[in-house]
Tab-separated table of C-alpha atoms in Angstrom:
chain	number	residue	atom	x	y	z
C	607	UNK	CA	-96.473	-48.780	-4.943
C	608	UNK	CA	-92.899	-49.235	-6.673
C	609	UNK	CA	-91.540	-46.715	-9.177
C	610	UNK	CA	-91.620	-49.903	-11.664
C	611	UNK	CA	-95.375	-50.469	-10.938
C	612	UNK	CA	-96.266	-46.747	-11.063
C	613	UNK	CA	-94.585	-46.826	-14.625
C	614	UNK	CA	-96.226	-49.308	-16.132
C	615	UNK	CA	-99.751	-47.709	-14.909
C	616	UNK	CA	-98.252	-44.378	-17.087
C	617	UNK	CA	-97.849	-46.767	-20.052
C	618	UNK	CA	-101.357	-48.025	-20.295
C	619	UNK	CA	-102.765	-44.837	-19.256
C	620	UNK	CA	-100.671	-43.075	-22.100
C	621	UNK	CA	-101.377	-45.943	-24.609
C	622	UNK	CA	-104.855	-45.471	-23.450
C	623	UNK	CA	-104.820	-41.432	-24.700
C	624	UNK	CA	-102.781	-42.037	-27.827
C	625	UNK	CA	-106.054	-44.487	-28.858
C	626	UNK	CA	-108.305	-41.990	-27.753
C	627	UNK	CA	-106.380	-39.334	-29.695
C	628	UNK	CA	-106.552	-41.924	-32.816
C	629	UNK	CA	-110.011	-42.472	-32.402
C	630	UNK	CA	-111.152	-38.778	-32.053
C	631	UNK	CA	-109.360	-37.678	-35.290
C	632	UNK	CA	-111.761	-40.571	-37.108
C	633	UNK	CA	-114.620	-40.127	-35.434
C	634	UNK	CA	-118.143	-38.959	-36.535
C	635	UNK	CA	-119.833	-36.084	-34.734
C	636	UNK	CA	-121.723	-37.846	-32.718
C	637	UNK	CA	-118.963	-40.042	-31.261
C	638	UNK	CA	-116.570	-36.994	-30.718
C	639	UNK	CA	-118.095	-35.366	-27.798
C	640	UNK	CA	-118.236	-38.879	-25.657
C	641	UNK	CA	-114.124	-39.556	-26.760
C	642	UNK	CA	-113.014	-36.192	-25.374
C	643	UNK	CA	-114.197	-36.759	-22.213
C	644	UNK	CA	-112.756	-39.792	-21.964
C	645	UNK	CA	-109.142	-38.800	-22.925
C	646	UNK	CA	-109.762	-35.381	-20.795
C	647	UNK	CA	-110.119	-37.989	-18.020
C	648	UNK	CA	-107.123	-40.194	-19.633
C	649	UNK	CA	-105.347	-37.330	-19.859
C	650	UNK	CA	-106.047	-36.131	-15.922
C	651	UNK	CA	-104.812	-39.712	-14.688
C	652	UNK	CA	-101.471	-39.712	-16.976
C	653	UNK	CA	-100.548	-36.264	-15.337
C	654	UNK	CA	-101.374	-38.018	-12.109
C	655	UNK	CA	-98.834	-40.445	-12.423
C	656	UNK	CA	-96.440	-38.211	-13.892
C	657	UNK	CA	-96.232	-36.123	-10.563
C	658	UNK	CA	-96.544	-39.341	-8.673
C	659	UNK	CA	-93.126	-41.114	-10.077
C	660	UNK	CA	-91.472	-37.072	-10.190
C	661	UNK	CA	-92.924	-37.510	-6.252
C	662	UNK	CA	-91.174	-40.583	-5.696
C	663	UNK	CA	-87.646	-40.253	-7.450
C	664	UNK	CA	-87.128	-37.243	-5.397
C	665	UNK	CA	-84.981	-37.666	-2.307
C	666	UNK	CA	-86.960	-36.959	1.207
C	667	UNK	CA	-85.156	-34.908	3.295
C	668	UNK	CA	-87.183	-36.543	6.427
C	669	UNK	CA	-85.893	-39.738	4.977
C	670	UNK	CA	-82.522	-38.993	5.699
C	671	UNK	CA	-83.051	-37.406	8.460
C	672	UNK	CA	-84.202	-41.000	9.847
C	673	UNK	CA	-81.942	-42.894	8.723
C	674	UNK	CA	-78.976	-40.624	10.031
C	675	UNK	CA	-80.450	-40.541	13.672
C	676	UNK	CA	-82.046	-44.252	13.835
């Protein structure tokens, strides 16, 4: 998957916690236990992609190797 692609998955998955987030701080007891689990998961797949794009913008050093003996 592209860096661009990869970065717009972080976008919805972080506009996905911030409305989680929103919706915890106005939600009624009952309702509260069911949102933090969901942004705990939200939360899980933004770090994800985080280390994925860090992953990806740093230089291989197998792919240079490659491309300075191919």
């Amino acid at each position: 998957m592209s860096i661009r692609a990869l970065a717009s998955e972080l976008y919805r998955a972080q506009q996905k916690v911030h409305k989680l987030q929103d919706q915890l701080e106005v939600a009624g007891i009952n309702k509260k236990d069911q949102i933090r689990r969901e942004l705990k998961q939200a939360e899980v797949e933004c770090n994800q992609l985080r280390r994925i794009i860090e992953a990806e913008k740093e230089p291989s050093p197998l792919r240079d190797s490659f491309k300075r003996h191919y």
